Amino acid sequence: MGTNSNNSWDSNLYDDKISFVSKLGKDVVTLLDPQPNEKILDLGCGTGDLSNEIMRSGAIPLGIDYADSMIEKARQKFPNITFQVENGETFRVANQFDAVFSNAALHWMTKPSKVAESVWLALRDGGRFVAEFGGKGNVQTITKAVKEVVSASGANVSETNLWYYPSIGEYACLLEKQGFCVLYAIHFDRPTQLEDGENGMRHWLNMFAGAFFTQLSENQKSQAYSIIEEKLRPKLFKNGNWFADYVRIRIKALKECSPCRHVS
Ligand code: BEZ
């Protein structure tokens, strides 16, 4: 996924209980609008479901992800697609792409200007960058509860910041500084139903929030999960399901910009 340590991602849990990520990402593929024979880089491809969606449109995807476990699973699931382990902040490509696509991955990359530079270099002139990821305010209810409960067990997590969640203005400026022309940007709340009813929040914590719990024993962690759930239940549990308080940024930007070229 992002630039967190390579091997800590559980690709089976991701496919079994976190499949909403790629299901919701299909809308982002619609915004990408892949065309037959276009070469498209899927940045932070996870286990490859959206790379496969891109291929179904006739385009030629290359999926990259920093997690070996994700790439291994993607290769097993989709042997006809090329997948590579790459760091999203520093990757370089030999041949440029028509588009770079990214779903639910950029918030793991905490050096966003390096990502923007890598994406820029990966695109041909006129190529497009289409992405969705966590925006300002993303999972703040969950994060606050996790930090409160883990701190109360004596662990120090006040400085644990795993994610980059910019405002729309901040992110559009960052892309413009790199030279992109931002054509479309939206910042919106998307409460996201987690899978497996009552167990949904635990699956989410296991999949994504492990770094907050490293100082706790298994027993302490299990107790912490129960307390977190009780804190979150009034706000995030409805009709038998958990909803993560996701906030998204969805953006489309061009390398080269005919509207901008004609200004001045
Ligand atoms: C997200 O997609 O917004 C997200 C996923 C895992 C951890 C944090 C945020």
PDB file of C-alpha atoms and ligand atoms in Angstrom:
ATOM      1  CA  MET A   1       0.000   0.000   0.000  1.00  0.00           C
ATOM      2  CA  GLY A   2       1.951   3.038   1.126  1.00  0.00           C
ATOM      3  CA  THR A   3       5.420   3.368   2.528  1.00  0.00           C
ATOM      4  CA  ASN A   4       4.837   1.467   5.751  1.00  0.00           C
ATOM      5  CA  SER A   5       7.026  -1.548   6.332  1.00  0.00           C
ATOM      6  CA  ASN A   6       6.714  -3.994   3.502  1.00  0.00           C
ATOM      7  CA  ASN A   7       5.636  -7.182   5.053  1.00  0.00           C
ATOM      8  CA  SER A   8       3.142  -6.182   7.684  1.00  0.00           C
ATOM      9  CA  TRP A   9       0.133  -6.290   5.354  1.00  0.00           C
ATOM     10  CA  ASP A  10      -2.234  -9.232   5.675  1.00  0.00           C
ATOM     11  CA  SER A  11      -3.339  -9.704   2.061  1.00  0.00           C
ATOM     12  CA  ASN A  12      -5.822 -12.476   2.967  1.00  0.00           C
ATOM     13  CA  LEU A  13      -7.604 -10.331   5.547  1.00  0.00           C
ATOM     14  CA  TYR A  14      -7.580  -7.511   2.978  1.00  0.00           C
ATOM     15  CA  ASP A  15      -9.394  -9.622   0.387  1.00  0.00           C
ATOM     16  CA  ASP A  16     -11.716 -11.410   2.840  1.00  0.00           C
ATOM     17  CA  LYS A  17     -12.905  -8.603   5.099  1.00  0.00           C
ATOM     18  CA  ILE A  18     -11.781  -5.319   3.528  1.00  0.00           C
ATOM     19  CA  SER A  19     -13.079  -5.870   0.010  1.00  0.00           C
ATOM     20  CA  PHE A  20     -15.138  -2.655   0.235  1.00  0.00           C
ATOM     21  CA  VAL A  21     -11.949  -0.747  -0.693  1.00  0.00           C
ATOM     22  CA  SER A  22     -11.825  -2.029  -4.243  1.00  0.00           C
ATOM     23  CA  LYS A  23     -15.627  -2.133  -4.593  1.00  0.00           C
ATOM     24  CA  LEU A  24     -15.845   1.586  -3.755  1.00  0.00           C
ATOM     25  CA  GLY A  25     -12.805   2.256  -5.943  1.00  0.00           C
ATOM     26  CA  LYS A  26     -14.749   1.298  -9.071  1.00  0.00           C
ATOM     27  CA  ASP A  27     -16.173   4.839  -9.123  1.00  0.00           C
ATOM     28  CA  VAL A  28     -12.617   6.161  -9.321  1.00  0.00           C
ATOM     29  CA  VAL A  29     -11.965   3.895 -12.308  1.00  0.00           C
ATOM     30  CA  THR A  30     -15.034   5.504 -13.895  1.00  0.00           C
ATOM     31  CA  LEU A  31     -13.440   8.939 -13.400  1.00  0.00           C
ATOM     32  CA  LEU A  32     -10.197   7.578 -14.895  1.00  0.00           C
ATOM     33  CA  ASP A  33     -12.163   6.406 -17.960  1.00  0.00           C
ATOM     34  CA  PRO A  34      -9.460   4.021 -19.217  1.00  0.00           C
ATOM     35  CA  GLN A  35      -9.324   3.585 -22.985  1.00  0.00           C
ATOM     36  CA  PRO A  36      -8.248   0.532 -24.998  1.00  0.00           C
ATOM     37  CA  ASN A  37      -4.450   0.200 -25.219  1.00  0.00           C
ATOM     38  CA  GLU A  38      -3.720   3.045 -22.828  1.00  0.00           C
ATOM     39  CA  LYS A  39      -0.834   2.316 -20.487  1.00  0.00           C
ATOM     40  CA  ILE A  40      -1.984   2.943 -16.924  1.00  0.00           C
ATOM     41  CA  LEU A  41       0.001   2.793 -13.696  1.00  0.00           C
ATOM     42  CA  ASP A  42      -2.031   1.708 -10.647  1.00  0.00           C
ATOM     43  CA  LEU A  43      -0.169   3.273  -7.706  1.00  0.00           C
ATOM     44  CA  GLY A  44      -0.768   1.376  -4.442  1.00  0.00           C
ATOM     45  CA  CYS A  45      -2.603  -1.431  -6.224  1.00  0.00           C
ATOM     46  CA  GLY A  46      -3.021  -3.688  -3.173  1.00  0.00           C
ATOM     47  CA  THR A  47      -4.111  -7.140  -4.325  1.00  0.00           C
ATOM     48  CA  GLY A  48      -4.849  -5.925  -7.836  1.00  0.00           C
ATOM     49  CA  ASP A  49      -8.663  -5.822  -8.136  1.00  0.00           C
ATOM     50  CA  LEU A  50      -8.730  -2.348  -9.667  1.00  0.00           C
ATOM     51  CA  SER A  51      -5.765  -3.077 -11.955  1.00  0.00           C
ATOM     52  CA  ASN A  52      -7.952  -5.902 -13.214  1.00  0.00           C
ATOM     53  CA  GLU A  53     -10.893  -3.540 -13.614  1.00  0.00           C
ATOM     54  CA  ILE A  54      -8.627  -1.247 -15.677  1.00  0.00           C
ATOM     55  CA  MET A  55      -7.546  -4.181 -17.833  1.00  0.00           C
ATOM     56  CA  ARG A  56     -11.200  -5.135 -18.480  1.00  0.00           C
ATOM     57  CA  SER A  57     -11.597  -1.804 -20.274  1.00  0.00           C
ATOM     58  CA  GLY A  58      -8.864  -2.807 -22.737  1.00  0.00           C
ATOM     59  CA  ALA A  59      -6.133  -0.668 -21.172  1.00  0.00           C
ATOM     60  CA  ILE A  60      -2.771  -2.091 -20.109  1.00  0.00           C
ATOM     61  CA  PRO A  61      -2.209  -1.702 -16.364  1.00  0.00           C
ATOM     62  CA  LEU A  62       0.970  -1.975 -14.341  1.00  0.00           C
ATOM     63  CA  GLY A  63       0.219  -2.397 -10.627  1.00  0.00           C
ATOM     64  CA  ILE A  64       2.762  -1.221  -8.071  1.00  0.00           C
ATOM     65  CA  ASP A  65       2.643  -1.480  -4.306  1.00  0.00           C
ATOM     66  CA  TYR A  66       5.206  -1.251  -1.511  1.00  0.00           C
ATOM     67  CA  ALA A  67       3.919  -4.368   0.258  1.00  0.00           C
ATOM     68  CA  ASP A  68       5.459  -7.623  -0.952  1.00  0.00           C
ATOM     69  CA  SER A  69       2.522  -9.602   0.444  1.00  0.00           C
ATOM     70  CA  MET A  70       0.010  -7.578  -1.597  1.00  0.00           C
ATOM     71  CA  ILE A  71       1.997  -7.922  -4.806  1.00  0.00           C
ATOM     72  CA  GLU A  72       2.430 -11.668  -4.276  1.00  0.00           C
ATOM     73  CA  LYS A  73      -1.346 -12.083  -3.890  1.00  0.00           C
ATOM     74  CA  ALA A  74      -2.081  -9.788  -6.860  1.00  0.00           C
ATOM     75  CA  ARG A  75       0.204 -11.910  -9.064  1.00  0.00           C
ATOM     76  CA  GLN A  76      -1.595 -15.090  -7.959  1.00  0.00           C
ATOM     77  CA  LYS A  77      -5.032 -13.604  -8.645  1.00  0.00           C
ATOM     78  CA  PHE A  78      -4.224 -11.914 -11.942  1.00  0.00           C
ATOM     79  CA  PRO A  79      -1.330 -13.685 -13.694  1.00  0.00           C
ATOM     80  CA  ASN A  80      -1.927 -11.704 -16.904  1.00  0.00           C
ATOM     81  CA  ILE A  81      -1.166  -8.368 -15.275  1.00  0.00           C
ATOM     82  CA  THR A  82       2.310  -7.116 -14.390  1.00  0.00           C
ATOM     83  CA  PHE A  83       2.772  -6.182 -10.731  1.00  0.00           C
ATOM     84  CA  GLN A  84       5.912  -4.790  -9.119  1.00  0.00           C
ATOM     85  CA  VAL A  85       7.014  -3.912  -5.599  1.00  0.00           C
ATOM     86  CA  GLU A  86       7.846  -0.191  -5.635  1.00  0.00           C
ATOM     87  CA  ASN A  87       7.982   2.659  -3.135  1.00  0.00           C
ATOM     88  CA  GLY A  88       5.304   5.209  -4.072  1.00  0.00           C
ATOM     89  CA  GLU A  89       7.511   8.115  -3.013  1.00  0.00           C
ATOM     90  CA  THR A  90      10.589   7.228  -5.016  1.00  0.00           C
ATOM     91  CA  PHE A  91       9.589   4.954  -7.920  1.00  0.00           C
ATOM     92  CA  ARG A  92      10.819   5.717 -11.431  1.00  0.00           C
ATOM     93  CA  VAL A  93       9.663   4.124 -14.674  1.00  0.00           C
ATOM     94  CA  ALA A  94      11.511   3.395 -17.897  1.00  0.00           C
ATOM     95  CA  ASN A  95       8.560   4.191 -20.199  1.00  0.00           C
ATOM     96  CA  GLN A  96       5.963   6.850 -19.531  1.00  0.00           C
ATOM     97  CA  PHE A  97       2.273   6.167 -18.953  1.00  0.00           C
ATOM     98  CA  ASP A  98      -0.925   7.687 -20.341  1.00  0.00           C
ATOM     99  CA  ALA A  99      -2.379   7.836 -16.831  1.00  0.00           C
ATOM    100  CA  VAL A 100      -1.519   7.225 -13.197  1.00  0.00           C
ATOM    101  CA  PHE A 101      -4.401   5.952 -11.068  1.00  0.00           C
ATOM    102  CA  SER A 102      -4.533   5.542  -7.309  1.00  0.00           C
ATOM    103  CA  ASN A 103      -7.277   4.437  -4.921  1.00  0.00           C
ATOM    104  CA  ALA A 104      -7.074   4.503  -1.120  1.00  0.00           C
ATOM    105  CA  ALA A 105      -3.294   4.490  -1.053  1.00  0.00           C
ATOM    106  CA  LEU A 106      -1.879   8.031  -1.160  1.00  0.00           C
ATOM    107  CA  HIS A 107      -2.710   8.722   2.490  1.00  0.00           C
ATOM    108  CA  TRP A 108      -0.114   6.097   3.467  1.00  0.00           C
ATOM    109  CA  MET A 109       2.615   8.074   1.708  1.00  0.00           C
ATOM    110  CA  THR A 110       3.704  10.781   4.097  1.00  0.00           C
ATOM    111  CA  LYS A 111       6.042  12.576   1.668  1.00  0.00           C
ATOM    112  CA  PRO A 112       3.399  13.762  -0.816  1.00  0.00           C
ATOM    113  CA  SER A 113       5.628  16.086  -2.815  1.00  0.00           C
ATOM    114  CA  LYS A 114       7.932  13.165  -3.579  1.00  0.00           C
ATOM    115  CA  VAL A 115       4.897  11.160  -4.704  1.00  0.00           C
ATOM    116  CA  ALA A 116       3.760  14.040  -6.928  1.00  0.00           C
ATOM    117  CA  GLU A 117       7.241  14.215  -8.483  1.00  0.00           C
ATOM    118  CA  SER A 118       7.295  10.451  -9.118  1.00  0.00           C
ATOM    119  CA  VAL A 119       3.817  10.570 -10.675  1.00  0.00           C
ATOM    120  CA  TRP A 120       4.806  13.552 -12.836  1.00  0.00           C
ATOM    121  CA  LEU A 121       7.895  11.771 -14.150  1.00  0.00           C
ATOM    122  CA  ALA A 122       5.863   8.618 -14.833  1.00  0.00           C
ATOM    123  CA  LEU A 123       3.375  10.465 -17.077  1.00  0.00           C
ATOM    124  CA  ARG A 124       3.749  11.375 -20.723  1.00  0.00           C
ATOM    125  CA  ASP A 125       3.006  14.999 -21.626  1.00  0.00           C
ATOM    126  CA  GLY A 126      -0.763  15.369 -21.534  1.00  0.00           C
ATOM    127  CA  GLY A 127      -1.125  12.330 -19.284  1.00  0.00           C
ATOM    128  CA  ARG A 128      -3.614  12.344 -16.406  1.00  0.00           C
ATOM    129  CA  PHE A 129      -3.438  11.623 -12.702  1.00  0.00           C
ATOM    130  CA  VAL A 130      -6.676  10.358 -11.146  1.00  0.00           C
ATOM    131  CA  ALA A 131      -6.763   9.542  -7.449  1.00  0.00           C
ATOM    132  CA  GLU A 132      -8.948   9.104  -4.409  1.00  0.00           C
ATOM    133  CA  PHE A 133      -7.618   8.944  -0.864  1.00  0.00           C
ATOM    134  CA  GLY A 134      -8.251  10.116   2.698  1.00  0.00           C
ATOM    135  CA  GLY A 135      -8.769  13.868   3.046  1.00  0.00           C
ATOM    136  CA  LYS A 136      -8.609  16.213   6.024  1.00  0.00           C
ATOM    137  CA  GLY A 137     -10.700  14.799   8.867  1.00  0.00           C
ATOM    138  CA  ASN A 138     -10.477  11.196   7.649  1.00  0.00           C
ATOM    139  CA  VAL A 139     -11.097   8.580  10.383  1.00  0.00           C
ATOM    140  CA  GLN A 140     -10.734  11.215  13.084  1.00  0.00           C
ATOM    141  CA  THR A 141     -13.391   9.658  15.327  1.00  0.00           C
ATOM    142  CA  ILE A 142     -11.689   6.263  15.157  1.00  0.00           C
ATOM    143  CA  THR A 143      -8.179   7.691  15.577  1.00  0.00           C
ATOM    144  CA  LYS A 144      -9.172   9.779  18.593  1.00  0.00           C
ATOM    145  CA  ALA A 145     -10.734   6.771  20.352  1.00  0.00           C
ATOM    146  CA  VAL A 146      -7.730   4.550  19.549  1.00  0.00           C
ATOM    147  CA  LYS A 147      -5.245   7.126  20.866  1.00  0.00           C
ATOM    148  CA  GLU A 148      -7.247   7.739  24.050  1.00  0.00           C
ATOM    149  CA  VAL A 149      -7.613   4.048  24.861  1.00  0.00           C
ATOM    150  CA  VAL A 150      -4.053   3.038  23.985  1.00  0.00           C
ATOM    151  CA  SER A 151      -2.632   5.996  25.966  1.00  0.00           C
ATOM    152  CA  ALA A 152      -4.749   4.986  28.968  1.00  0.00           C
ATOM    153  CA  SER A 153      -2.970   1.588  28.916  1.00  0.00           C
ATOM    154  CA  GLY A 154       0.313   3.455  29.426  1.00  0.00           C
ATOM    155  CA  ALA A 155       1.608   3.357  25.854  1.00  0.00           C
ATOM    156  CA  ASN A 156       2.838   6.538  24.183  1.00  0.00           C
ATOM    157  CA  VAL A 157       1.056   7.084  20.887  1.00  0.00           C
ATOM    158  CA  SER A 158       0.666  10.845  20.937  1.00  0.00           C
ATOM    159  CA  GLU A 159       3.271  11.175  18.168  1.00  0.00           C
ATOM    160  CA  THR A 160       2.048   8.205  16.128  1.00  0.00           C
ATOM    161  CA  ASN A 161       0.910   9.727  12.856  1.00  0.00           C
ATOM    162  CA  LEU A 162       0.548   7.119  10.183  1.00  0.00           C
ATOM    163  CA  TRP A 163      -1.344   9.024   7.550  1.00  0.00           C
ATOM    164  CA  TYR A 164      -1.382  12.127   5.380  1.00  0.00           C
ATOM    165  CA  TYR A 165      -4.829  13.717   5.123  1.00  0.00           C
ATOM    166  CA  PRO A 166      -4.586  17.072   3.344  1.00  0.00           C
ATOM    167  CA  SER A 167      -7.298  19.628   2.700  1.00  0.00           C
ATOM    168  CA  ILE A 168      -8.322  19.999  -0.884  1.00  0.00           C
ATOM    169  CA  GLY A 169      -6.553  23.384  -1.101  1.00  0.00           C
ATOM    170  CA  GLU A 170      -3.318  21.979   0.259  1.00  0.00           C
ATOM    171  CA  TYR A 171      -3.317  19.032  -2.126  1.00  0.00           C
ATOM    172  CA  ALA A 172      -4.286  21.016  -5.221  1.00  0.00           C
ATOM    173  CA  CYS A 173      -1.472  23.509  -4.426  1.00  0.00           C
ATOM    174  CA  LEU A 174       1.015  20.692  -4.013  1.00  0.00           C
ATOM    175  CA  LEU A 175       0.101  19.293  -7.430  1.00  0.00           C
ATOM    176  CA  GLU A 176       0.241  22.751  -9.007  1.00  0.00           C
ATOM    177  CA  LYS A 177       3.713  23.310  -7.547  1.00  0.00           C
ATOM    178  CA  GLN A 178       4.783  20.144  -9.328  1.00  0.00           C
ATOM    179  CA  GLY A 179       3.388  21.579 -12.573  1.00  0.00           C
ATOM    180  CA  PHE A 180       0.066  19.768 -12.764  1.00  0.00           C
ATOM    181  CA  CYS A 181      -3.129  21.436 -13.899  1.00  0.00           C
ATOM    182  CA  VAL A 182      -5.871  20.387 -11.488  1.00  0.00           C
ATOM    183  CA  LEU A 183      -9.063  19.903 -13.485  1.00  0.00           C
ATOM    184  CA  TYR A 184     -11.333  18.447 -10.831  1.00  0.00           C
ATOM    185  CA  ALA A 185     -11.186  18.119  -7.057  1.00  0.00           C
ATOM    186  CA  ILE A 186     -13.765  17.236  -4.454  1.00  0.00           C
ATOM    187  CA  HIS A 187     -13.569  16.675  -0.682  1.00  0.00           C
ATOM    188  CA  PHE A 188     -16.503  14.746   0.745  1.00  0.00           C
ATOM    189  CA  ASP A 189     -17.674  12.652   3.684  1.00  0.00           C
ATOM    190  CA  ARG A 190     -18.179   9.004   2.839  1.00  0.00           C
ATOM    191  CA  PRO A 191     -19.185   6.980   5.911  1.00  0.00           C
ATOM    192  CA  THR A 192     -18.063   3.528   4.847  1.00  0.00           C
ATOM    193  CA  GLN A 193     -19.772   0.332   5.935  1.00  0.00           C
ATOM    194  CA  LEU A 194     -17.261  -2.210   7.220  1.00  0.00           C
ATOM    195  CA  GLU A 195     -17.666  -5.931   6.602  1.00  0.00           C
ATOM    196  CA  ASP A 196     -18.834  -8.741   8.864  1.00  0.00           C
ATOM    197  CA  GLY A 197     -21.312  -6.973  11.166  1.00  0.00           C
ATOM    198  CA  GLU A 198     -20.181  -6.711  14.771  1.00  0.00           C
ATOM    199  CA  ASN A 199     -16.631  -7.808  13.844  1.00  0.00           C
ATOM    200  CA  GLY A 200     -16.126  -5.054  11.289  1.00  0.00           C
ATOM    201  CA  MET A 201     -14.275  -2.575  13.499  1.00  0.00           C
ATOM    202  CA  ARG A 202     -11.883  -5.282  14.743  1.00  0.00           C
ATOM    203  CA  HIS A 203     -11.065  -6.302  11.194  1.00  0.00           C
ATOM    204  CA  TRP A 204     -10.388  -2.657  10.341  1.00  0.00           C
ATOM    205  CA  LEU A 205      -8.149  -2.177  13.404  1.00  0.00           C
ATOM    206  CA  ASN A 206      -6.283  -5.414  12.663  1.00  0.00           C
ATOM    207  CA  MET A 207      -5.758  -4.498   9.044  1.00  0.00           C
ATOM    208  CA  PHE A 208      -4.816  -0.849   9.341  1.00  0.00           C
ATOM    209  CA  ALA A 209      -4.113   0.318  12.865  1.00  0.00           C
ATOM    210  CA  GLY A 210      -1.544  -2.192  14.141  1.00  0.00           C
ATOM    211  CA  ALA A 211       1.106   0.505  14.638  1.00  0.00           C
ATOM    212  CA  PHE A 212      -0.896   2.017  17.509  1.00  0.00           C
ATOM    213  CA  PHE A 213      -0.919  -1.245  19.457  1.00  0.00           C
ATOM    214  CA  THR A 214       2.703  -2.400  19.229  1.00  0.00           C
ATOM    215  CA  GLN A 215       3.450  -1.599  22.884  1.00  0.00           C
ATOM    216  CA  LEU A 216       0.501  -3.681  24.157  1.00  0.00           C
ATOM    217  CA  SER A 217       0.391  -7.419  24.877  1.00  0.00           C
ATOM    218  CA  GLU A 218      -2.184  -9.502  22.980  1.00  0.00           C
ATOM    219  CA  ASN A 219      -4.363  -9.490  26.078  1.00  0.00           C
ATOM    220  CA  GLN A 220      -4.133  -5.724  26.522  1.00  0.00           C
ATOM    221  CA  LYS A 221      -4.839  -5.247  22.827  1.00  0.00           C
ATOM    222  CA  SER A 222      -7.969  -7.346  22.968  1.00  0.00           C
ATOM    223  CA  GLN A 223      -9.217  -5.374  25.994  1.00  0.00           C
ATOM    224  CA  ALA A 224      -8.355  -2.115  24.232  1.00  0.00           C
ATOM    225  CA  TYR A 225     -10.379  -3.203  21.179  1.00  0.00           C
ATOM    226  CA  SER A 226     -13.455  -3.773  23.365  1.00  0.00           C
ATOM    227  CA  ILE A 227     -13.132  -0.351  25.013  1.00  0.00           C
ATOM    228  CA  ILE A 228     -12.600   1.340  21.641  1.00  0.00           C
ATOM    229  CA  GLU A 229     -15.701  -0.354  20.278  1.00  0.00           C
ATOM    230  CA  GLU A 230     -17.800   0.841  23.207  1.00  0.00           C
ATOM    231  CA  LYS A 231     -16.525   4.408  22.744  1.00  0.00           C
ATOM    232  CA  LEU A 232     -17.290   4.328  19.028  1.00  0.00           C
ATOM    233  CA  ARG A 233     -20.575   2.431  19.116  1.00  0.00           C
ATOM    234  CA  PRO A 234     -22.923   5.414  19.656  1.00  0.00           C
ATOM    235  CA  LYS A 235     -21.476   7.247  16.652  1.00  0.00           C
ATOM    236  CA  LEU A 236     -20.341   4.558  14.225  1.00  0.00           C
ATOM    237  CA  PHE A 237     -22.506   1.443  14.759  1.00  0.00           C
ATOM    238  CA  LYS A 238     -25.880   1.384  13.017  1.00  0.00           C
ATOM    239  CA  ASN A 239     -28.325  -1.451  12.308  1.00  0.00           C
ATOM    240  CA  GLY A 240     -25.787  -4.180  13.034  1.00  0.00           C
ATOM    241  CA  ASN A 241     -22.911  -2.670  11.045  1.00  0.00           C
ATOM    242  CA  TRP A 242     -19.886  -0.494  11.708  1.00  0.00           C
ATOM    243  CA  PHE A 243     -19.263   2.583   9.575  1.00  0.00           C
ATOM    244  CA  ALA A 244     -15.780   4.112   9.360  1.00  0.00           C
ATOM    245  CA  ASP A 245     -15.822   7.923   9.282  1.00  0.00           C
ATOM    246  CA  TYR A 246     -14.081   8.171   5.937  1.00  0.00           C
ATOM    247  CA  VAL A 247     -13.550  11.540   4.270  1.00  0.00           C
ATOM    248  CA  ARG A 248     -12.285  11.387   0.696  1.00  0.00           C
ATOM    249  CA  ILE A 249     -10.390  13.597  -1.691  1.00  0.00           C
ATOM    250  CA  ARG A 250     -11.013  12.735  -5.315  1.00  0.00           C
ATOM    251  CA  ILE A 251      -8.884  14.550  -7.859  1.00  0.00           C
ATOM    252  CA  LYS A 252      -8.010  14.633 -11.519  1.00  0.00           C
ATOM    253  CA  ALA A 253      -4.972  16.529 -12.782  1.00  0.00           C
ATOM    254  CA  LEU A 254      -3.151  16.815 -16.095  1.00  0.00           C
ATOM    255  CA  LYS A 255       0.514  16.957 -16.952  1.00  0.00           C
ATOM    256  CA  GLU A 256       0.221  19.789 -19.422  1.00  0.00           C
ATOM    257  CA  CYS A 257      -2.812  21.913 -19.524  1.00  0.00           C
ATOM    258  CA  SER A 258      -4.348  23.456 -22.574  1.00  0.00           C
ATOM    259  CA  PRO A 259      -6.659  25.837 -20.609  1.00  0.00           C
ATOM    260  CA  CYS A 260      -3.696  27.075 -18.550  1.00  0.00           C
ATOM    261  CA  ARG A 261      -1.377  27.364 -21.561  1.00  0.00           C
ATOM    262  CA  HIS A 262      -3.672  29.942 -23.102  1.00  0.00           C
ATOM    263  CA  VAL A 263      -3.766  32.148 -20.015  1.00  0.00           C
ATOM    264  CA  SER A 264      -1.360  35.154 -20.301  1.00  0.00           C
TER     265      SER A 264
HETATM  266  C1  BEZ B   1      -8.765   5.081   4.234  1.00  0.00           C
HETATM  267  O1  BEZ B   1      -8.954   4.437   3.194  1.00  0.00           O
HETATM  268  O2  BEZ B   1      -9.197   6.202   4.396  1.00  0.00           O
HETATM  269  C2  BEZ B   1      -7.954   4.488   5.335  1.00  0.00           C
HETATM  270  C3  BEZ B   1      -7.684   3.155   5.340  1.00  0.00           C
HETATM  271  C4  BEZ B   1      -6.928   2.660   6.341  1.00  0.00           C
HETATM  272  C5  BEZ B   1      -6.435   3.453   7.343  1.00  0.00           C
HETATM  273  C6  BEZ B   1      -6.720   4.779   7.333  1.00  0.00           C
HETATM  274  C7  BEZ B   1      -7.489   5.293   6.327  1.00  0.00           C
END
